[in-house]
Structure formats: C-alpha cells, structure tokens
mmCIF file of N, CA and C in Angstrom:
data_model
loop_
_atom_site.group_PDB
_atom_site.id
_atom_site.type_symbol
_atom_site.label_atom_id
_atom_site.label_comp_id
_atom_site.label_asym_id
_atom_site.label_seq_id
_atom_site.Cartn_x
_atom_site.Cartn_y
_atom_site.Cartn_z
ATOM 1 N N GLN A 1 42.306 16.040 9.701
ATOM 2 C CA GLN A 1 41.518 15.192 10.573
ATOM 3 C C GLN A 1 41.384 15.738 11.992
ATOM 4 N N VAL A 2 42.076 16.820 12.310
ATOM 5 C CA VAL A 2 41.975 17.410 13.643
ATOM 6 C C VAL A 2 40.607 18.048 13.807
ATOM 7 N N GLN A 3 40.007 17.808 14.938
ATOM 8 C CA GLN A 3 38.744 18.426 15.293
ATOM 9 C C GLN A 3 38.829 18.975 16.716
ATOM 10 N N LEU A 4 38.164 20.091 16.953
ATOM 11 C CA LEU A 4 38.041 20.668 18.276
ATOM 12 C C LEU A 4 36.568 20.698 18.653
ATOM 13 N N VAL A 5 36.259 20.288 19.867
ATOM 14 C CA VAL A 5 34.883 20.221 20.323
ATOM 15 C C VAL A 5 34.765 20.962 21.644
ATOM 16 N N GLU A 6 33.961 22.024 21.651
ATOM 17 C CA GLU A 6 33.732 22.815 22.851
ATOM 18 C C GLU A 6 32.519 22.286 23.610
ATOM 19 N N SER A 7 32.521 22.515 24.913
ATOM 20 C CA SER A 7 31.375 22.195 25.739
ATOM 21 C C SER A 7 31.391 23.093 26.964
ATOM 22 N N GLY A 8 30.292 23.103 27.697
ATOM 23 C CA GLY A 8 30.216 23.833 28.943
ATOM 24 C C GLY A 8 29.435 25.119 28.898
ATOM 25 N N GLY A 9 28.980 25.523 27.731
ATOM 26 C CA GLY A 9 28.184 26.731 27.637
ATOM 27 C C GLY A 9 26.806 26.539 28.242
ATOM 28 N N GLY A 10 26.104 27.643 28.393
ATOM 29 C CA GLY A 10 24.770 27.588 28.958
ATOM 30 C C GLY A 10 24.265 28.960 29.307
ATOM 31 N N LEU A 11 23.178 28.986 30.054
ATOM 32 C CA LEU A 11 22.532 30.217 30.492
ATOM 33 C C LEU A 11 22.844 30.445 31.962
ATOM 34 N N VAL A 12 23.382 31.613 32.276
ATOM 35 C CA VAL A 12 23.694 31.978 33.655
ATOM 36 C C VAL A 12 23.258 33.410 33.913
ATOM 37 N N GLN A 13 23.071 33.729 35.179
ATOM 38 C CA GLN A 13 22.764 35.093 35.570
ATOM 39 C C GLN A 13 24.040 35.914 35.698
ATOM 40 N N ALA A 14 23.904 37.216 35.527
ATOM 41 C CA ALA A 14 25.036 38.111 35.714
ATOM 42 C C ALA A 14 25.667 37.885 37.083
ATOM 43 N N GLY A 15 26.988 37.870 37.098
ATOM 44 C CA GLY A 15 27.731 37.598 38.313
ATOM 45 C C GLY A 15 28.091 36.146 38.510
ATOM 46 N N GLY A 16 27.521 35.270 37.708
ATOM 47 C CA GLY A 16 27.785 33.853 37.828
ATOM 48 C C GLY A 16 29.048 33.422 37.111
ATOM 49 N N SER A 17 29.266 32.112 37.101
ATOM 50 C CA SER A 17 30.476 31.537 36.532
ATOM 51 C C SER A 17 30.142 30.347 35.645
ATOM 52 N N LEU A 18 31.010 30.112 34.672
ATOM 53 C CA LEU A 18 30.965 28.927 33.830
ATOM 54 C C LEU A 18 32.394 28.502 33.532
ATOM 55 N N ARG A 19 32.584 27.221 33.273
ATOM 56 C CA ARG A 19 33.856 26.728 32.785
ATOM 57 C C ARG A 19 33.640 26.005 31.462
ATOM 58 N N LEU A 20 34.294 26.496 30.431
ATOM 59 C CA LEU A 20 34.238 25.884 29.115
ATOM 60 C C LEU A 20 35.392 24.907 28.937
ATOM 61 N N SER A 21 35.147 23.853 28.171
ATOM 62 C CA SER A 21 36.170 22.885 27.833
ATOM 63 C C SER A 21 36.280 22.764 26.329
ATOM 64 N N CYS A 22 37.475 22.467 25.856
ATOM 65 C CA CYS A 22 37.723 22.247 24.434
ATOM 66 C C CYS A 22 38.645 21.047 24.302
ATOM 67 N N VAL A 23 38.151 19.987 23.699
ATOM 68 C CA VAL A 23 38.925 18.770 23.496
ATOM 69 C C VAL A 23 39.385 18.703 22.053
ATOM 70 N N LEU A 24 40.675 18.458 21.859
ATOM 71 C CA LEU A 24 41.241 18.284 20.531
ATOM 72 C C LEU A 24 41.276 16.797 20.210
ATOM 73 N N TYR A 25 40.670 16.425 19.083
ATOM 74 C CA TYR A 25 40.685 15.055 18.581
ATOM 75 C C TYR A 25 41.571 14.979 17.343
ATOM 76 N N GLY A 26 42.282 13.886 17.207
ATOM 77 C CA GLY A 26 43.181 13.691 16.089
ATOM 78 C C GLY A 26 44.618 13.620 16.561
ATOM 79 N N ARG A 27 45.532 13.629 15.607
ATOM 80 C CA ARG A 27 46.955 13.444 15.921
ATOM 81 C C ARG A 27 47.793 14.509 15.227
ATOM 82 N N PRO A 28 47.697 15.758 15.666
ATOM 83 C CA PRO A 28 48.557 16.784 15.081
ATOM 84 C C PRO A 28 50.017 16.554 15.456
ATOM 85 N N PHE A 29 50.922 17.134 14.666
ATOM 86 C CA PHE A 29 52.334 16.996 14.971
ATOM 87 C C PHE A 29 52.655 17.577 16.347
ATOM 88 N N ASN A 30 52.108 18.734 16.629
ATOM 89 C CA ASN A 30 52.225 19.304 17.956
ATOM 90 C C ASN A 30 51.052 20.260 18.166
ATOM 91 N N VAL A 31 50.894 20.709 19.378
ATOM 92 C CA VAL A 31 49.879 21.707 19.709
ATOM 93 C C VAL A 31 50.606 22.826 20.446
ATOM 94 N N ALA A 32 51.109 23.776 19.684
ATOM 95 C CA ALA A 32 51.922 24.833 20.264
ATOM 96 C C ALA A 32 51.103 25.779 21.137
ATOM 97 N N GLY A 33 49.859 26.001 20.756
ATOM 98 C CA GLY A 33 49.028 26.913 21.511
ATOM 99 C C GLY A 33 47.559 26.608 21.308
ATOM 100 N N MET A 34 46.768 27.035 22.261
ATOM 101 C CA MET A 34 45.322 26.947 22.150
ATOM 102 C C MET A 34 44.735 28.275 22.587
ATOM 103 N N ALA A 35 43.554 28.562 22.085
ATOM 104 C CA ALA A 35 42.970 29.873 22.306
ATOM 105 C C ALA A 35 41.458 29.784 22.377
ATOM 106 N N TRP A 36 40.878 30.842 22.920
ATOM 107 C CA TRP A 36 39.439 31.042 22.919
ATOM 108 C C TRP A 36 39.119 32.377 22.257
ATOM 109 N N PHE A 37 38.109 32.359 21.410
ATOM 110 C CA PHE A 37 37.541 33.546 20.808
ATOM 111 C C PHE A 37 36.043 33.536 21.056
ATOM 112 N N ARG A 38 35.413 34.664 20.813
ATOM 113 C CA ARG A 38 33.962 34.711 20.925
ATOM 114 C C ARG A 38 33.389 35.652 19.877
ATOM 115 N N GLN A 39 32.128 35.431 19.560
ATOM 116 C CA GLN A 39 31.439 36.275 18.602
ATOM 117 C C GLN A 39 29.993 36.457 19.048
ATOM 118 N N ALA A 40 29.626 37.702 19.288
ATOM 119 C CA ALA A 40 28.267 38.048 19.662
ATOM 120 C C ALA A 40 27.464 38.387 18.413
ATOM 121 N N PRO A 41 26.140 38.297 18.485
ATOM 122 C CA PRO A 41 25.320 38.605 17.316
ATOM 123 C C PRO A 41 25.606 40.001 16.766
ATOM 124 N N GLY A 42 25.855 40.082 15.475
ATOM 125 C CA GLY A 42 26.114 41.352 14.827
ATOM 126 C C GLY A 42 27.474 41.951 15.096
ATOM 127 N N LYS A 43 28.350 41.232 15.772
ATOM 128 C CA LYS A 43 29.667 41.744 16.124
ATOM 129 C C LYS A 43 30.773 40.938 15.450
ATOM 130 N N GLU A 44 31.953 41.535 15.393
ATOM 131 C CA GLU A 44 33.121 40.838 14.876
ATOM 132 C C GLU A 44 33.633 39.835 15.899
ATOM 133 N N ARG A 45 34.335 38.831 15.407
ATOM 134 C CA ARG A 45 34.981 37.881 16.293
ATOM 135 C C ARG A 45 35.985 38.604 17.189
ATOM 136 N N GLU A 46 36.014 38.244 18.463
ATOM 137 C CA GLU A 46 36.844 38.909 19.458
ATOM 138 C C GLU A 46 37.774 37.904 20.131
ATOM 139 N N PHE A 47 39.032 38.279 20.270
ATOM 140 C CA PHE A 47 39.990 37.466 20.996
ATOM 141 C C PHE A 47 39.677 37.494 22.482
ATOM 142 N N VAL A 48 39.709 36.314 23.103
ATOM 143 C CA VAL A 48 39.432 36.196 24.528
ATOM 144 C C VAL A 48 40.698 35.855 25.304
ATOM 145 N N ALA A 49 41.364 34.763 24.931
ATOM 146 C CA ALA A 49 42.541 34.317 25.668
ATOM 147 C C ALA A 49 43.284 33.271 24.859
ATOM 148 N N ASP A 50 44.577 33.145 25.112
ATOM 149 C CA ASP A 50 45.327 32.028 24.554
ATOM 150 C C ASP A 50 46.359 31.555 25.562
ATOM 151 N N ILE A 51 46.893 30.365 25.311
ATOM 152 C CA ILE A 51 47.908 29.779 26.177
ATOM 153 C C ILE A 51 48.911 29.047 25.303
ATOM 154 N N GLY A 52 50.192 29.308 25.522
ATOM 155 C CA GLY A 52 51.249 28.733 24.721
ATOM 156 C C GLY A 52 51.747 27.411 25.269
ATOM 157 N N TRP A 53 52.716 26.848 24.550
ATOM 158 C CA TRP A 53 53.223 25.523 24.914
ATOM 159 C C TRP A 53 53.879 25.512 26.289
ATOM 160 N N ALA A 54 54.470 26.633 26.697
ATOM 161 C CA ALA A 54 55.135 26.729 27.990
ATOM 162 C C ALA A 54 54.229 27.292 29.072
ATOM 163 N N GLY A 55 52.974 27.523 28.759
ATOM 164 C CA GLY A 55 52.029 27.998 29.747
ATOM 165 C C GLY A 55 51.820 29.494 29.780
ATOM 166 N N SER A 56 52.455 30.239 28.894
ATOM 167 C CA SER A 56 52.237 31.675 28.862
ATOM 168 C C SER A 56 50.801 31.976 28.456
ATOM 169 N N GLU A 57 50.235 33.017 29.047
ATOM 170 C CA GLU A 57 48.833 33.348 28.856
ATOM 171 C C GLU A 57 48.683 34.784 28.366
ATOM 172 N N ASN A 58 47.703 35.008 27.520
ATOM 173 C CA ASN A 58 47.315 36.338 27.079
ATOM 174 C C ASN A 58 45.806 36.459 27.171
ATOM 175 N N TYR A 59 45.336 37.671 27.474
ATOM 176 C CA TYR A 59 43.906 37.908 27.624
ATOM 177 C C TYR A 59 43.500 39.183 26.913
ATOM 178 N N GLY A 60 42.297 39.151 26.364
ATOM 179 C CA GLY A 60 41.731 40.374 25.853
ATOM 180 C C GLY A 60 41.366 41.320 26.981
ATOM 181 N N ASP A 61 41.395 42.612 26.671
ATOM 182 C CA ASP A 61 41.140 43.611 27.704
ATOM 183 C C ASP A 61 39.763 43.456 28.346
ATOM 184 N N SER A 62 38.787 43.019 27.586
ATOM 185 C CA SER A 62 37.432 42.943 28.098
ATOM 186 C C SER A 62 37.229 41.835 29.125
ATOM 187 N N VAL A 63 38.157 40.870 29.196
ATOM 188 C CA VAL A 63 37.994 39.753 30.116
ATOM 189 C C VAL A 63 39.104 39.659 31.145
ATOM 190 N N LYS A 64 40.116 40.496 31.029
ATOM 191 C CA LYS A 64 41.251 40.444 31.935
ATOM 192 C C LYS A 64 40.788 40.601 33.380
ATOM 193 N N GLY A 65 41.266 39.704 34.246
ATOM 194 C CA GLY A 65 40.895 39.728 35.643
ATOM 195 C C GLY A 65 39.662 38.928 35.978
ATOM 196 N N ARG A 66 38.898 38.526 34.977
ATOM 197 C CA ARG A 66 37.684 37.752 35.205
ATOM 198 C C ARG A 66 37.766 36.331 34.659
ATOM 199 N N PHE A 67 38.489 36.148 33.558
ATOM 200 C CA PHE A 67 38.587 34.846 32.919
ATOM 201 C C PHE A 67 39.994 34.292 33.107
ATOM 202 N N ALA A 68 40.120 32.961 33.074
ATOM 203 C CA ALA A 68 41.412 32.307 33.159
ATOM 204 C C ALA A 68 41.447 31.116 32.213
ATOM 205 N N ILE A 69 42.499 31.043 31.408
ATOM 206 C CA ILE A 69 42.683 29.931 30.491
ATOM 207 C C ILE A 69 43.684 28.955 31.085
ATOM 208 N N SER A 70 43.482 27.673 30.820
ATOM 209 C CA SER A 70 44.413 26.645 31.249
ATOM 210 C C SER A 70 44.352 25.501 30.251
ATOM 211 N N ARG A 71 45.283 24.571 30.369
ATOM 212 C CA ARG A 71 45.268 23.408 29.489
ATOM 213 C C ARG A 71 45.816 22.195 30.207
ATOM 214 N N ASP A 72 45.341 21.038 29.796
ATOM 215 C CA ASP A 72 45.813 19.752 30.277
ATOM 216 C C ASP A 72 46.361 19.034 29.054
ATOM 217 N N ASN A 73 47.674 19.052 28.897
ATOM 218 C CA ASN A 73 48.277 18.493 27.692
ATOM 219 C C ASN A 73 48.042 16.990 27.569
ATOM 220 N N ALA A 74 48.003 16.278 28.686
ATOM 221 C CA ALA A 74 47.778 14.836 28.643
ATOM 222 C C ALA A 74 46.407 14.499 28.096
ATOM 223 N N LYS A 75 45.441 15.384 28.284
ATOM 224 C CA LYS A 75 44.078 15.161 27.808
ATOM 225 C C LYS A 75 43.755 15.938 26.542
ATOM 226 N N ASN A 76 44.732 16.664 26.001
ATOM 227 C CA ASN A 76 44.514 17.499 24.820
ATOM 228 C C ASN A 76 43.300 18.400 24.999
ATOM 229 N N THR A 77 43.226 19.018 26.153
ATOM 230 C CA THR A 77 42.056 19.808 26.513
ATOM 231 C C THR A 77 42.473 21.180 27.011
ATOM 232 N N ALA A 78 41.754 22.189 26.561
ATOM 233 C CA ALA A 78 41.894 23.544 27.077
ATOM 234 C C ALA A 78 40.618 23.934 27.803
ATOM 235 N N TYR A 79 40.764 24.821 28.768
ATOM 236 C CA TYR A 79 39.640 25.264 29.574
ATOM 237 C C TYR A 79 39.594 26.783 29.595
ATOM 238 N N LEU A 80 38.414 27.298 29.823
ATOM 239 C CA LEU A 80 38.241 28.718 30.054
ATOM 240 C C LEU A 80 37.315 28.885 31.250
ATOM 241 N N GLN A 81 37.881 29.307 32.372
ATOM 242 C CA GLN A 81 37.103 29.607 33.559
ATOM 243 C C GLN A 81 36.623 31.042 33.470
ATOM 244 N N MET A 82 35.321 31.244 33.514
ATOM 245 C CA MET A 82 34.717 32.557 33.361
ATOM 246 C C MET A 82 33.994 32.911 34.650
ATOM 247 N N ASN A 83 34.436 33.976 35.294
ATOM 248 C CA ASN A 83 33.840 34.450 36.534
ATOM 249 C C ASN A 83 33.280 35.852 36.346
ATOM 250 N N SER A 84 32.429 36.251 37.269
ATOM 251 C CA SER A 84 31.840 37.597 37.243
ATOM 252 C C SER A 84 31.267 37.917 35.873
ATOM 253 N N LEU A 85 30.499 37.005 35.347
ATOM 254 C CA LEU A 85 29.973 37.157 33.993
ATOM 255 C C LEU A 85 29.013 38.336 33.893
ATOM 256 N N LYS A 86 29.064 38.990 32.755
ATOM 257 C CA LYS A 86 28.237 40.147 32.453
ATOM 258 C C LYS A 86 27.383 39.849 31.230
ATOM 259 N N PRO A 87 26.263 40.554 31.066
ATOM 260 C CA PRO A 87 25.483 40.366 29.842
ATOM 261 C C PRO A 87 26.294 40.561 28.572
ATOM 262 N N GLY A 88 27.283 41.452 28.610
ATOM 263 C CA GLY A 88 28.138 41.676 27.454
ATOM 264 C C GLY A 88 29.018 40.498 27.089
ATOM 265 N N ASP A 89 29.112 39.506 27.958
ATOM 266 C CA ASP A 89 29.864 38.294 27.642
ATOM 267 C C ASP A 89 29.052 37.310 26.799
ATOM 268 N N THR A 90 27.790 37.584 26.588
ATOM 269 C CA THR A 90 26.945 36.707 25.786
ATOM 270 C C THR A 90 27.499 36.593 24.373
ATOM 271 N N ALA A 91 27.762 35.372 23.945
ATOM 272 C CA ALA A 91 28.366 35.133 22.638
ATOM 273 C C ALA A 91 28.473 33.638 22.418
ATOM 274 N N VAL A 92 28.810 33.276 21.189
ATOM 275 C CA VAL A 92 29.266 31.928 20.905
ATOM 276 C C VAL A 92 30.775 31.912 21.120
ATOM 277 N N TYR A 93 31.250 30.985 21.915
ATOM 278 C CA TYR A 93 32.659 30.870 22.247
ATOM 279 C C TYR A 93 33.276 29.738 21.438
ATOM 280 N N TYR A 94 34.384 30.041 20.777
ATOM 281 C CA TYR A 94 35.089 29.099 19.917
ATOM 282 C C TYR A 94 36.491 28.841 20.456
ATOM 283 N N CYS A 95 36.940 27.602 20.355
ATOM 284 C CA CYS A 95 38.334 27.323 20.651
ATOM 285 C C CYS A 95 39.101 27.117 19.356
ATOM 286 N N ALA A 96 40.405 27.330 19.423
ATOM 287 C CA ALA A 96 41.275 27.216 18.267
ATOM 288 C C ALA A 96 42.614 26.643 18.703
ATOM 289 N N ALA A 97 43.344 26.076 17.745
ATOM 290 C CA ALA A 97 44.636 25.470 18.032
ATOM 291 C C ALA A 97 45.639 25.811 16.944
ATOM 292 N N ASP A 98 46.875 26.050 17.376
ATOM 293 C CA ASP A 98 48.021 26.191 16.484
ATOM 294 C C ASP A 98 48.770 24.869 16.520
ATOM 295 N N THR A 99 48.773 24.155 15.411
ATOM 296 C CA THR A 99 49.338 22.810 15.376
ATOM 297 C C THR A 99 50.651 22.716 14.617
ATOM 298 N N ASN A 100 51.206 23.836 14.180
ATOM 299 C CA ASN A 100 52.491 23.806 13.485
ATOM 300 C C ASN A 100 53.426 24.931 13.915
ATOM 301 N N SER A 101 53.198 25.489 15.076
ATOM 302 C CA SER A 101 54.103 26.441 15.718
ATOM 303 C C SER A 101 54.358 27.688 14.883
ATOM 304 N N ASP A 102 53.358 28.146 14.145
ATOM 305 C CA ASP A 102 53.513 29.348 13.336
ATOM 306 C C ASP A 102 52.680 30.514 13.848
ATOM 307 N N SER A 103 52.099 30.363 15.041
ATOM 308 C CA SER A 103 51.291 31.406 15.672
ATOM 309 C C SER A 103 50.039 31.752 14.870
ATOM 310 N N VAL A 104 49.579 30.821 14.053
ATOM 311 C CA VAL A 104 48.335 30.956 13.310
ATOM 312 C C VAL A 104 47.379 29.881 13.805
ATOM 313 N N TRP A 105 46.132 30.261 14.014
ATOM 314 C CA TRP A 105 45.135 29.306 14.517
ATOM 315 C C TRP A 105 44.631 28.459 13.361
ATOM 316 N N ASP A 106 45.076 27.199 13.315
ATOM 317 C CA ASP A 106 44.845 26.329 12.171
ATOM 318 C C ASP A 106 43.490 25.641 12.183
ATOM 319 N N PHE A 107 42.989 25.330 13.356
ATOM 320 C CA PHE A 107 41.752 24.577 13.485
ATOM 321 C C PHE A 107 40.846 25.255 14.487
ATOM 322 N N TRP A 108 39.561 25.147 14.212
ATOM 323 C CA TRP A 108 38.540 25.797 15.022
ATOM 324 C C TRP A 108 37.429 24.826 15.360
ATOM 325 N N GLY A 109 36.865 24.985 16.553
ATOM 326 C CA GLY A 109 35.670 24.247 16.905
ATOM 327 C C GLY A 109 34.430 24.930 16.370
ATOM 328 N N LEU A 110 33.294 24.293 16.566
ATOM 329 C CA LEU A 110 32.022 24.826 16.088
ATOM 330 C C LEU A 110 31.356 25.772 17.075
ATOM 331 N N GLY A 111 31.863 25.845 18.285
ATOM 332 C CA GLY A 111 31.400 26.830 19.233
ATOM 333 C C GLY A 111 30.411 26.296 20.252
ATOM 334 N N THR A 112 30.326 27.009 21.358
ATOM 335 C CA THR A 112 29.347 26.718 22.393
ATOM 336 C C THR A 112 28.738 28.041 22.856
ATOM 337 N N GLN A 113 27.430 28.060 22.999
ATOM 338 C CA GLN A 113 26.712 29.291 23.322
ATOM 339 C C GLN A 113 26.801 29.597 24.812
ATOM 340 N N VAL A 114 27.144 30.839 25.126
ATOM 341 C CA VAL A 114 27.101 31.355 26.491
ATOM 342 C C VAL A 114 26.127 32.528 26.502
ATOM 343 N N THR A 115 25.122 32.450 27.351
ATOM 344 C CA THR A 115 24.142 33.519 27.480
ATOM 345 C C THR A 115 24.098 33.970 28.931
ATOM 346 N N VAL A 116 24.297 35.259 29.151
ATOM 347 C CA VAL A 116 24.299 35.833 30.490
ATOM 348 C C VAL A 116 23.109 36.768 30.606
ATOM 349 N N SER A 117 22.208 36.469 31.508
ATOM 350 C CA SER A 117 21.023 37.280 31.707
ATOM 351 C C SER A 117 21.280 38.335 32.774
ATOM 352 N N SER A 118 20.530 39.427 32.699
ATOM 353 C CA SER A 118 20.676 40.508 33.660
ATOM 354 C C SER A 118 19.739 40.355 34.839
#
C-alpha cells in the first residue's frame, strides 16, 4: 500500500534551479532511506542521490556539488534541490524508499519530468 508521489518538475533554462519533492503515503514499518534516480530518453536509469536514516548523503558523480538531498521525517517527504542545471540533467526523476532496512529500494514513484533548455 506504500506509494511515492513526486512533484516539482518542469521546464527551466540552463543555469536555473528546481526543487523536487517526494511524499511517501502509507504506513511502512520504517523508512531507512530515500533516494532519487533519473532516466533520460534512450539511457539507463542513473543514481542521483540518497539519504539514510541518520542523515548520511551520497551523490552520483554527475550531480555532486550541484544537487542536495534532504528529508523531513515528520512529513514523510524527501527533497532534491537542483542548482546550476544543465541540458544533460533533462530526465524523468524518480524517488525511491527502503522500507525494511535492507539497502534495497522497495518502492518507486511514477516520476516527474525535468527539462533543461539551452
């Protein structure tokens, strides 16, 4: 019954910023971690960032220094702040959650489109 719903995508010019949100609905036993992935047309899914239960963060090399992940546990929400956007960041962005502390992403949202124009 767990669902993840992303929002905040849109069309921006290169150099601009967006903040994505991901709300978890339902009652999982726990939410050990949340993550963001993305997939561009014709490309494989790419890891973007994750955040653990204690706040530890990891980033993919392509976004390090430009993106920041955070979470609000009281609201069951994760965020992805994206700065200095490039056309190469154009993709559908998906959020995911680990709900049983096994470091596997158990649930996925349907995605939100981010398009960066040059």
